[in-house]
Amino acid sequence: FTKESSWSAVTWKLGADWWVTEDSMLYASLSTGFKSGGFLQQKNDVPYDEEEVLAWEIGSKNRFFDDRLQANVSAFFYEYTDMQLRTIRDLTSAVQNAGEAEIKGLEIELLARPFEALELSAAFAYTDAKFVSYTDDDPLDGLANTPLALSGNDLARSPEYTANLSAAYTWQCAWGSLTSRVNYYWSDELYFSAYNRKDVDYQDSYQRTDVNVTFNSADQIWYVSLAARNLENAEVASNIAPENTTLGGSPRAQWQEPQTVSLTAGYHF
């Protein structure tokens, strides 16, 4: 069988930068984006429409104390029309358009080097990502033509708050350098689908800590690294895809690695 259609758009971007001082910059931008529509592989499926977005962003980038501290902050607002969503229909992957959605948020990034051997960083994010206009059948309830009002639901994989903290310290010696690093990540709860089902496709808030100690030879030819990841041994899903079991489907989940310890060595030729 043959299917044919076409989609096109003209996108644009406006932006402005203002250097308040040689170490501090303010910026703003307004732009549009476009994702083409398309077809699925089934003969009787209708095409899905193009996705469009209007994006606003303002922010500031700064350096202080002879570049020992960097501080960046940005705020954004995205308006989506006909957002494309991938879902499961009758055990088959499908793409459909989801009306309108809005994403707004704030991001803060800090990077500090109090002295040469120590590096500190922090990142914080707030995201409010919700459907503004969207109705759809729930493929799990087995009820056809009974659309649910999903306006106000969170977009998939959109935690409201996240935080990341890291620190690294390097000791220098005649034989090389020894660097220890610790990284901490915290994420708010999130959903894996537009239906926001806490019982089947939901990840609760979690935290994860990784540590690493690496020795590099003075000539930078070889190294040895000892790492421990996910010290909390947190059970964290990367994706959960529930399916209607009455149709013969089975739920599927992908998980991040559990608590893991590794020792690696390398040699540069």
Tab-separated table of N, CA, C and O in Angstrom, residues 31-136:
chain	number	residue	atom	x	y	z
A	31	SER	N	11.090	32.223	19.687
A	31	SER	CA	11.281	31.407	18.492
A	31	SER	C	10.099	30.477	18.282
A	31	SER	O	9.274	30.258	19.177
A	32	THR	N	10.032	29.918	17.088
A	32	THR	CA	9.018	28.912	16.766
A	32	THR	C	9.718	27.630	16.344
A	32	THR	O	10.868	27.634	15.892
A	33	GLY	N	9.025	26.519	16.507
A	33	GLY	CA	9.551	25.224	16.105
A	33	GLY	C	8.480	24.402	15.413
A	33	GLY	O	7.282	24.658	15.548
A	34	PHE	N	8.907	23.386	14.690
A	34	PHE	CA	7.997	22.597	13.859
A	34	PHE	C	8.515	21.171	13.777
A	34	PHE	O	9.713	20.938	13.595
A	35	LYS	N	7.616	20.211	13.977
A	35	LYS	CA	7.935	18.799	13.778
A	35	LYS	C	6.922	18.241	12.777
A	35	LYS	O	5.713	18.322	12.987
A	36	SER	N	7.417	17.658	11.712
A	36	SER	CA	6.548	17.194	10.640
A	36	SER	C	5.568	16.129	11.121
A	36	SER	O	5.846	15.363	12.048
A	37	GLY	N	4.406	16.081	10.476
A	37	GLY	CA	3.485	14.978	10.689
A	37	GLY	C	4.028	13.721	10.036
A	37	GLY	O	5.145	13.694	9.514
A	38	GLY	N	3.239	12.662	10.059
A	38	GLY	CA	3.733	11.420	9.480
A	38	GLY	C	2.681	10.336	9.449
A	38	GLY	O	1.504	10.551	9.756
A	39	PHE	N	3.146	9.122	9.069
A	39	PHE	CA	2.281	7.960	8.959
A	39	PHE	C	2.802	6.849	9.855
A	39	PHE	O	3.994	6.785	10.169
A	40	LEU	N	1.917	5.950	10.217
A	40	LEU	CA	2.306	4.701	10.843
A	40	LEU	C	2.376	3.620	9.769
A	40	LEU	O	2.125	3.871	8.593
A	41	GLN	N	2.713	2.401	10.178
A	41	GLN	CA	2.917	1.332	9.196
A	41	GLN	C	1.641	0.560	8.883
A	41	GLN	O	1.646	-0.296	8.011
A	42	GLN	N	0.559	0.856	9.625
A	42	GLN	CA	-0.686	0.126	9.361
A	42	GLN	C	-1.418	0.741	8.164
A	42	GLN	O	-1.456	1.952	7.997
A	43	LYS	N	-2.062	-0.113	7.389
A	43	LYS	CA	-2.678	0.311	6.137
A	43	LYS	C	-3.809	1.307	6.348
A	43	LYS	O	-3.960	2.269	5.596
A	44	ASN	N	-4.630	1.087	7.376
A	44	ASN	CA	-5.837	1.897	7.543
A	44	ASN	C	-5.654	3.087	8.485
A	44	ASN	O	-6.619	3.807	8.755
A	45	ASP	N	-4.464	3.283	9.010
A	45	ASP	CA	-4.245	4.401	9.924
A	45	ASP	C	-4.203	5.726	9.159
A	45	ASP	O	-3.644	5.821	8.066
A	46	VAL	N	-4.782	6.735	9.784
A	46	VAL	CA	-4.738	8.075	9.192
A	46	VAL	C	-3.452	8.763	9.646
A	46	VAL	O	-2.890	8.431	10.690
A	47	PRO	N	-2.943	9.726	8.889
A	47	PRO	CA	-1.714	10.416	9.300
A	47	PRO	C	-1.949	11.274	10.532
A	47	PRO	O	-3.079	11.693	10.817
A	48	TYR	N	-0.884	11.495	11.272
A	48	TYR	CA	-0.960	12.431	12.393
A	48	TYR	C	-0.392	13.776	11.944
A	48	TYR	O	0.434	13.862	11.027
A	49	ASP	N	-0.864	14.848	12.593
A	49	ASP	CA	-0.549	16.204	12.153
A	49	ASP	C	0.825	16.662	12.642
A	49	ASP	O	1.434	16.055	13.519
A	50	GLU	N	1.252	17.779	12.091
A	50	GLU	CA	2.514	18.383	12.517
A	50	GLU	C	2.375	18.950	13.931
A	50	GLU	O	1.285	19.235	14.415
A	51	GLU	N	3.499	19.074	14.601
A	51	GLU	CA	3.574	19.670	15.941
A	51	GLU	C	4.258	21.028	15.831
A	51	GLU	O	5.270	21.165	15.136
A	52	GLU	N	3.713	22.031	16.527
A	52	GLU	CA	4.274	23.377	16.488
A	52	GLU	C	4.488	23.879	17.909
A	52	GLU	O	3.743	23.513	18.826
A	53	VAL	N	5.490	24.715	18.080
A	53	VAL	CA	5.790	25.252	19.404
A	53	VAL	C	6.223	26.709	19.273
A	53	VAL	O	6.897	27.098	18.314
A	54	LEU	N	5.792	27.506	20.233
A	54	LEU	CA	6.242	28.888	20.393
A	54	LEU	C	7.026	28.936	21.689
A	54	LEU	O	6.501	28.573	22.749
A	55	ALA	N	8.282	29.350	21.640
A	55	ALA	CA	9.180	29.262	22.787
A	55	ALA	C	9.700	30.641	23.184
A	55	ALA	O	10.209	31.396	22.345
A	56	TRP	N	9.573	30.944	24.483
A	56	TRP	CA	10.110	32.164	25.080
A	56	TRP	C	11.202	31.778	26.074
A	56	TRP	O	11.058	30.812	26.810
A	57	GLU	N	12.261	32.551	26.123
A	57	GLU	CA	13.308	32.294	27.121
A	57	GLU	C	14.016	33.600	27.472
A	57	GLU	O	14.319	34.412	26.596
A	58	ILE	N	14.250	33.787	28.762
A	58	ILE	CA	15.068	34.896	29.246
A	58	ILE	C	16.065	34.327	30.241
A	58	ILE	O	15.809	33.294	30.878
A	59	GLY	N	17.198	34.993	30.378
A	59	GLY	CA	18.182	34.475	31.308
A	59	GLY	C	19.355	35.408	31.505
A	59	GLY	O	19.426	36.502	30.928
A	60	SER	N	20.276	34.933	32.320
A	60	SER	CA	21.481	35.702	32.628
A	60	SER	C	22.637	34.742	32.851
A	60	SER	O	22.467	33.684	33.467
A	61	LYS	N	23.811	35.108	32.336
A	61	LYS	CA	25.033	34.344	32.540
A	61	LYS	C	26.067	35.264	33.172
A	61	LYS	O	26.285	36.378	32.680
A	62	ASN	N	26.707	34.771	34.248
A	62	ASN	CA	27.576	35.651	35.039
A	62	ASN	C	28.824	34.923	35.521
A	62	ASN	O	28.795	33.722	35.794
A	63	ARG	N	29.908	35.705	35.649
A	63	ARG	CA	31.162	35.229	36.234
A	63	ARG	C	31.586	36.204	37.333
A	63	ARG	O	31.490	37.415	37.154
A	64	PHE	N	32.060	35.645	38.450
A	64	PHE	CA	32.454	36.469	39.581
A	64	PHE	C	33.808	36.002	40.123
A	64	PHE	O	34.239	34.871	39.874
A	65	PHE	N	34.446	36.893	40.880
A	65	PHE	CA	35.673	36.562	41.620
A	65	PHE	C	36.745	35.944	40.718
A	65	PHE	O	37.223	34.824	40.956
A	66	ASP	N	37.085	36.689	39.659
A	66	ASP	CA	38.109	36.224	38.711
A	66	ASP	C	37.781	34.843	38.147
A	66	ASP	O	38.641	33.941	38.068
A	67	ASP	N	36.532	34.670	37.756
A	67	ASP	CA	36.040	33.439	37.127
A	67	ASP	C	36.022	32.233	38.069
A	67	ASP	O	35.888	31.088	37.608
A	68	ARG	N	36.110	32.451	39.358
A	68	ARG	CA	36.028	31.338	40.301
A	68	ARG	C	34.586	30.920	40.576
A	68	ARG	O	34.345	29.859	41.139
A	69	LEU	N	33.643	31.743	40.174
A	69	LEU	CA	32.235	31.409	40.358
A	69	LEU	C	31.466	31.766	39.098
A	69	LEU	O	31.571	32.882	38.591
A	70	GLN	N	30.706	30.799	38.598
A	70	GLN	CA	29.789	31.033	37.480
A	70	GLN	C	28.361	30.820	37.984
A	70	GLN	O	28.079	29.854	38.701
A	71	ALA	N	27.483	31.717	37.602
A	71	ALA	CA	26.078	31.619	38.003
A	71	ALA	C	25.204	31.932	36.802
A	71	ALA	O	25.266	33.036	36.249
A	72	ASN	N	24.412	30.958	36.399
A	72	ASN	CA	23.521	31.120	35.257
A	72	ASN	C	22.085	30.858	35.704
A	72	ASN	O	21.825	29.947	36.501
A	73	VAL	N	21.168	31.632	35.195
A	73	VAL	CA	19.761	31.440	35.500
A	73	VAL	C	18.948	31.675	34.231
A	73	VAL	O	19.287	32.544	33.414
A	74	SER	N	17.913	30.869	34.037
A	74	SER	CA	17.069	31.041	32.854
A	74	SER	C	15.627	30.677	33.201
A	74	SER	O	15.368	29.823	34.056
A	75	ALA	N	14.710	31.356	32.543
A	75	ALA	CA	13.281	31.063	32.666
A	75	ALA	C	12.738	30.842	31.265
A	75	ALA	O	13.159	31.506	30.307
A	76	PHE	N	11.798	29.908	31.122
A	76	PHE	CA	11.315	29.558	29.792
A	76	PHE	C	9.820	29.283	29.819
A	76	PHE	O	9.238	28.953	30.867
A	77	PHE	N	9.217	29.401	28.652
A	77	PHE	CA	7.786	29.140	28.479
A	77	PHE	C	7.576	28.633	27.066
A	77	PHE	O	7.901	29.326	26.094
A	78	TYR	N	7.068	27.401	26.943
A	78	TYR	CA	6.825	26.782	25.643
A	78	TYR	C	5.333	26.520	25.483
A	78	TYR	O	4.699	25.936	26.377
A	79	GLU	N	4.786	26.928	24.344
A	79	GLU	CA	3.386	26.662	24.018
A	79	GLU	C	3.339	25.682	22.834
A	79	GLU	O	3.780	26.020	21.732
A	80	TYR	N	2.811	24.495	23.074
A	80	TYR	CA	2.731	23.470	22.036
A	80	TYR	C	1.321	23.381	21.472
A	80	TYR	O	0.337	23.436	22.207
A	81	THR	N	1.252	23.211	20.169
A	81	THR	CA	-0.005	22.954	19.476
A	81	THR	C	0.100	21.623	18.745
A	81	THR	O	1.090	21.381	18.036
A	82	ASP	N	-0.879	20.760	18.944
A	82	ASP	CA	-0.879	19.419	18.330
A	82	ASP	C	0.380	18.640	18.706
A	82	ASP	O	1.025	18.025	17.842
A	83	MET	N	0.715	18.650	19.983
A	83	MET	CA	1.887	17.895	20.451
A	83	MET	C	1.754	16.420	20.069
A	83	MET	O	0.707	15.796	20.278
A	84	GLN	N	2.812	15.863	19.518
A	84	GLN	CA	2.804	14.460	19.105
A	84	GLN	C	3.171	13.568	20.289
A	84	GLN	O	4.192	13.771	20.946
A	85	LEU	N	2.319	12.572	20.549
A	85	LEU	CA	2.536	11.630	21.637
A	85	LEU	C	2.531	10.211	21.095
A	85	LEU	O	1.711	9.859	20.254
A	86	ARG	N	3.450	9.404	21.608
A	86	ARG	CA	3.468	7.983	21.236
A	86	ARG	C	2.762	7.183	22.328
A	86	ARG	O	3.019	7.366	23.514
A	87	THR	N	1.863	6.299	21.921
A	87	THR	CA	1.094	5.503	22.859
A	87	THR	C	0.916	4.099	22.297
A	87	THR	O	1.389	3.791	21.199
A	88	ILE	N	0.242	3.239	23.053
A	88	ILE	CA	-0.018	1.861	22.628
A	88	ILE	C	-1.512	1.705	22.366
A	88	ILE	O	-2.341	2.009	23.223
A	89	ARG	N	-1.857	1.234	21.171
A	89	ARG	CA	-3.235	0.978	20.791
A	89	ARG	C	-3.350	-0.458	20.286
A	89	ARG	O	-2.703	-0.821	19.287
A	90	ASP	N	-4.143	-1.285	20.978
A	90	ASP	CA	-4.342	-2.682	20.556
A	90	ASP	C	-3.004	-3.376	20.347
A	90	ASP	O	-2.749	-4.017	19.326
A	91	LEU	N	-2.124	-3.209	21.328
A	91	LEU	CA	-0.794	-3.830	21.342
A	91	LEU	C	0.120	-3.302	20.243
A	91	LEU	O	1.142	-3.916	19.927
A	92	THR	N	-0.242	-2.152	19.667
A	92	THR	CA	0.550	-1.576	18.586
A	92	THR	C	0.955	-0.147	18.945
A	92	THR	O	0.144	0.628	19.453
A	93	SER	N	2.204	0.195	18.700
A	93	SER	CA	2.678	1.548	18.944
A	93	SER	C	2.030	2.522	17.967
A	93	SER	O	1.943	2.244	16.764
A	94	ALA	N	1.547	3.638	18.483
A	94	ALA	CA	0.859	4.617	17.642
A	94	ALA	C	1.288	6.025	18.044
A	94	ALA	O	1.718	6.263	19.175
A	95	VAL	N	1.172	6.958	17.104
A	95	VAL	CA	1.442	8.371	17.358
A	95	VAL	C	0.158	9.145	17.136
A	95	VAL	O	-0.539	8.924	16.143
A	96	GLN	N	-0.158	10.031	18.066
A	96	GLN	CA	-1.356	10.842	17.923
A	96	GLN	C	-1.068	12.258	18.416
A	96	GLN	O	-0.070	12.501	19.098
A	97	ASN	N	-1.929	13.172	18.058
A	97	ASN	CA	-1.777	14.564	18.462
A	97	ASN	C	-2.591	14.833	19.722
A	97	ASN	O	-3.701	14.339	19.877
A	98	ALA	N	-2.009	15.649	20.601
A	98	ALA	CA	-2.578	15.825	21.941
A	98	ALA	C	-3.048	17.240	22.208
A	98	ALA	O	-2.888	17.747	23.312
A	99	GLY	N	-3.609	17.886	21.239
A	99	GLY	CA	-4.146	19.220	21.505
A	99	GLY	C	-3.055	20.210	21.881
A	99	GLY	O	-2.023	20.308	21.213
A	100	GLU	N	-3.260	20.917	22.993
A	100	GLU	CA	-2.320	21.956	23.401
A	100	GLU	C	-1.670	21.602	24.732
A	100	GLU	O	-2.284	20.974	25.599
A	101	ALA	N	-0.417	22.024	24.881
A	101	ALA	CA	0.324	21.809	26.120
A	101	ALA	C	1.221	23.011	26.368
A	101	ALA	O	1.612	23.725	25.433
A	102	GLU	N	1.546	23.229	27.642
A	102	GLU	CA	2.427	24.323	28.041
A	102	GLU	C	3.499	23.794	28.988
A	102	GLU	O	3.223	22.970	29.862
A	103	ILE	N	4.709	24.274	28.786
A	103	ILE	CA	5.829	23.954	29.674
A	103	ILE	C	6.463	25.266	30.090
A	103	ILE	O	6.897	26.049	29.241
A	104	LYS	N	6.527	25.493	31.385
A	104	LYS	CA	7.211	26.682	31.889
A	104	LYS	C	8.086	26.278	33.054
A	104	LYS	O	7.795	25.302	33.767
A	105	GLY	N	9.171	27.029	33.235
A	105	GLY	CA	10.065	26.634	34.307
A	105	GLY	C	11.202	27.601	34.524
A	105	GLY	O	11.329	28.640	33.867
A	106	LEU	N	12.050	27.200	35.462
A	106	LEU	CA	13.196	28.001	35.879
A	106	LEU	C	14.370	27.072	36.130
A	106	LEU	O	14.205	26.006	36.743
A	107	GLU	N	15.543	27.445	35.661
A	107	GLU	CA	16.757	26.656	35.873
A	107	GLU	C	17.861	27.542	36.431
A	107	GLU	O	18.043	28.676	35.970
A	108	ILE	N	18.578	27.020	37.422
A	108	ILE	CA	19.699	27.730	38.040
A	108	ILE	C	20.911	26.807	38.035
A	108	ILE	O	20.817	25.638	38.438
A	109	GLU	N	22.039	27.306	37.562
A	109	GLU	CA	23.277	26.539	37.520
A	109	GLU	C	24.394	27.330	38.204
A	109	GLU	O	24.577	28.520	37.921
A	110	LEU	N	25.122	26.656	39.078
A	110	LEU	CA	26.244	27.267	39.785
A	110	LEU	C	27.473	26.383	39.623
A	110	LEU	O	27.383	25.161	39.748
A	111	LEU	N	28.612	27.010	39.364
A	111	LEU	CA	29.886	26.305	39.259
A	111	LEU	C	30.931	27.133	39.987
A	111	LEU	O	31.140	28.307	39.650
A	112	ALA	N	31.575	26.533	40.994
A	112	ALA	CA	32.540	27.272	41.810
A	112	ALA	C	33.852	26.506	41.891
A	112	ALA	O	33.865	25.274	41.964
A	113	ARG	N	34.962	27.269	41.878
A	113	ARG	CA	36.291	26.708	42.105
A	113	ARG	C	36.976	27.597	43.148
A	113	ARG	O	37.730	28.510	42.797
A	114	PRO	N	36.697	27.333	44.444
A	114	PRO	CA	37.267	28.170	45.499
A	114	PRO	C	38.792	28.232	45.445
A	114	PRO	O	39.390	29.270	45.717
A	115	PHE	N	39.391	27.096	45.110
A	115	PHE	CA	40.825	27.047	44.830
A	115	PHE	C	41.054	25.953	43.805
A	115	PHE	O	40.149	25.192	43.478
A	116	GLU	N	42.270	25.872	43.280
A	116	GLU	CA	42.536	25.083	42.083
A	116	GLU	C	42.132	23.620	42.210
A	116	GLU	O	41.642	23.012	41.257
A	117	ALA	N	42.286	23.040	43.387
A	117	ALA	CA	42.058	21.605	43.537
A	117	ALA	C	40.593	21.234	43.738
A	117	ALA	O	40.224	20.068	43.574
A	118	LEU	N	39.753	22.195	44.067
A	118	LEU	CA	38.372	21.896	44.423
A	118	LEU	C	37.405	22.485	43.413
A	118	LEU	O	37.492	23.662	43.065
A	119	GLU	N	36.471	21.668	42.965
A	119	GLU	CA	35.416	22.122	42.049
A	119	GLU	C	34.056	21.728	42.608
A	119	GLU	O	33.833	20.560	42.965
A	120	LEU	N	33.143	22.681	42.679
A	120	LEU	CA	31.796	22.461	43.193
A	120	LEU	C	30.781	22.876	42.141
A	120	LEU	O	30.988	23.866	41.436
A	121	SER	N	29.691	22.168	42.053
A	121	SER	CA	28.640	22.557	41.109
A	121	SER	C	27.272	22.209	41.685
A	121	SER	O	27.130	21.295	42.512
A	122	ALA	N	26.282	22.959	41.255
A	122	ALA	CA	24.909	22.733	41.687
A	122	ALA	C	23.976	23.146	40.559
A	122	ALA	O	24.240	24.114	39.843
A	123	ALA	N	22.896	22.409	40.406
A	123	ALA	CA	21.892	22.732	39.402
A	123	ALA	C	20.515	22.448	39.996
A	123	ALA	O	20.301	21.388	40.606
A	124	PHE	N	19.622	23.399	39.823
A	124	PHE	CA	18.252	23.266	40.323
A	124	PHE	C	17.299	23.603	39.178
A	124	PHE	O	17.551	24.512	38.397
A	125	ALA	N	16.199	22.872	39.112
A	125	ALA	CA	15.233	23.111	38.045
A	125	ALA	C	13.811	22.982	38.578
A	125	ALA	O	13.508	22.078	39.378
A	126	TYR	N	12.975	23.891	38.131
A	126	TYR	CA	11.539	23.824	38.375
A	126	TYR	C	10.846	23.772	37.020
A	126	TYR	O	11.132	24.593	36.136
A	127	THR	N	9.958	22.799	36.850
A	127	THR	CA	9.266	22.628	35.575
A	127	THR	C	7.784	22.379	35.832
A	127	THR	O	7.414	21.488	36.610
A	128	ASP	N	6.958	23.147	35.167
A	128	ASP	CA	5.504	22.963	35.210
A	128	ASP	C	5.073	22.610	33.788
A	128	ASP	O	4.949	23.488	32.934
A	129	ALA	N	4.874	21.326	33.530
A	129	ALA	CA	4.574	20.840	32.181
A	129	ALA	C	3.222	20.153	32.198
A	129	ALA	O	3.080	19.057	32.766
A	130	LYS	N	2.221	20.777	31.582
A	130	LYS	CA	0.863	20.254	31.658
A	130	LYS	C	0.140	20.373	30.310
A	130	LYS	O	0.474	21.240	29.492
A	131	PHE	N	-0.834	19.500	30.145
A	131	PHE	CA	-1.732	19.603	28.989
A	131	PHE	C	-2.759	20.697	29.254
A	131	PHE	O	-3.348	20.767	30.338
A	132	VAL	N	-2.969	21.532	28.275
A	132	VAL	CA	-3.971	22.588	28.378
A	132	VAL	C	-5.297	22.123	27.789
A	132	VAL	O	-6.376	22.405	28.330
A	133	SER	N	-5.230	21.390	26.690
A	133	SER	CA	-6.433	20.888	26.025
A	133	SER	C	-6.130	19.511	25.445
A	133	SER	O	-5.365	19.390	24.485
A	134	TYR	N	-6.724	18.466	26.061
A	134	TYR	CA	-6.436	17.108	25.597
A	134	TYR	C	-7.488	16.142	26.150
A	134	TYR	O	-7.730	16.095	27.353
A	135	THR	N	-8.111	15.389	25.286
A	135	THR	CA	-8.999	14.295	25.669
A	135	THR	C	-8.595	13.052	24.889
A	135	THR	O	-8.204	13.141	23.717
A	136	ASP	N	-8.708	11.876	25.546
A	136	ASP	CA	-8.291	10.646	24.876
A	136	ASP	C	-8.856	9.452	25.639
A	136	ASP	O	-9.078	9.511	26.851
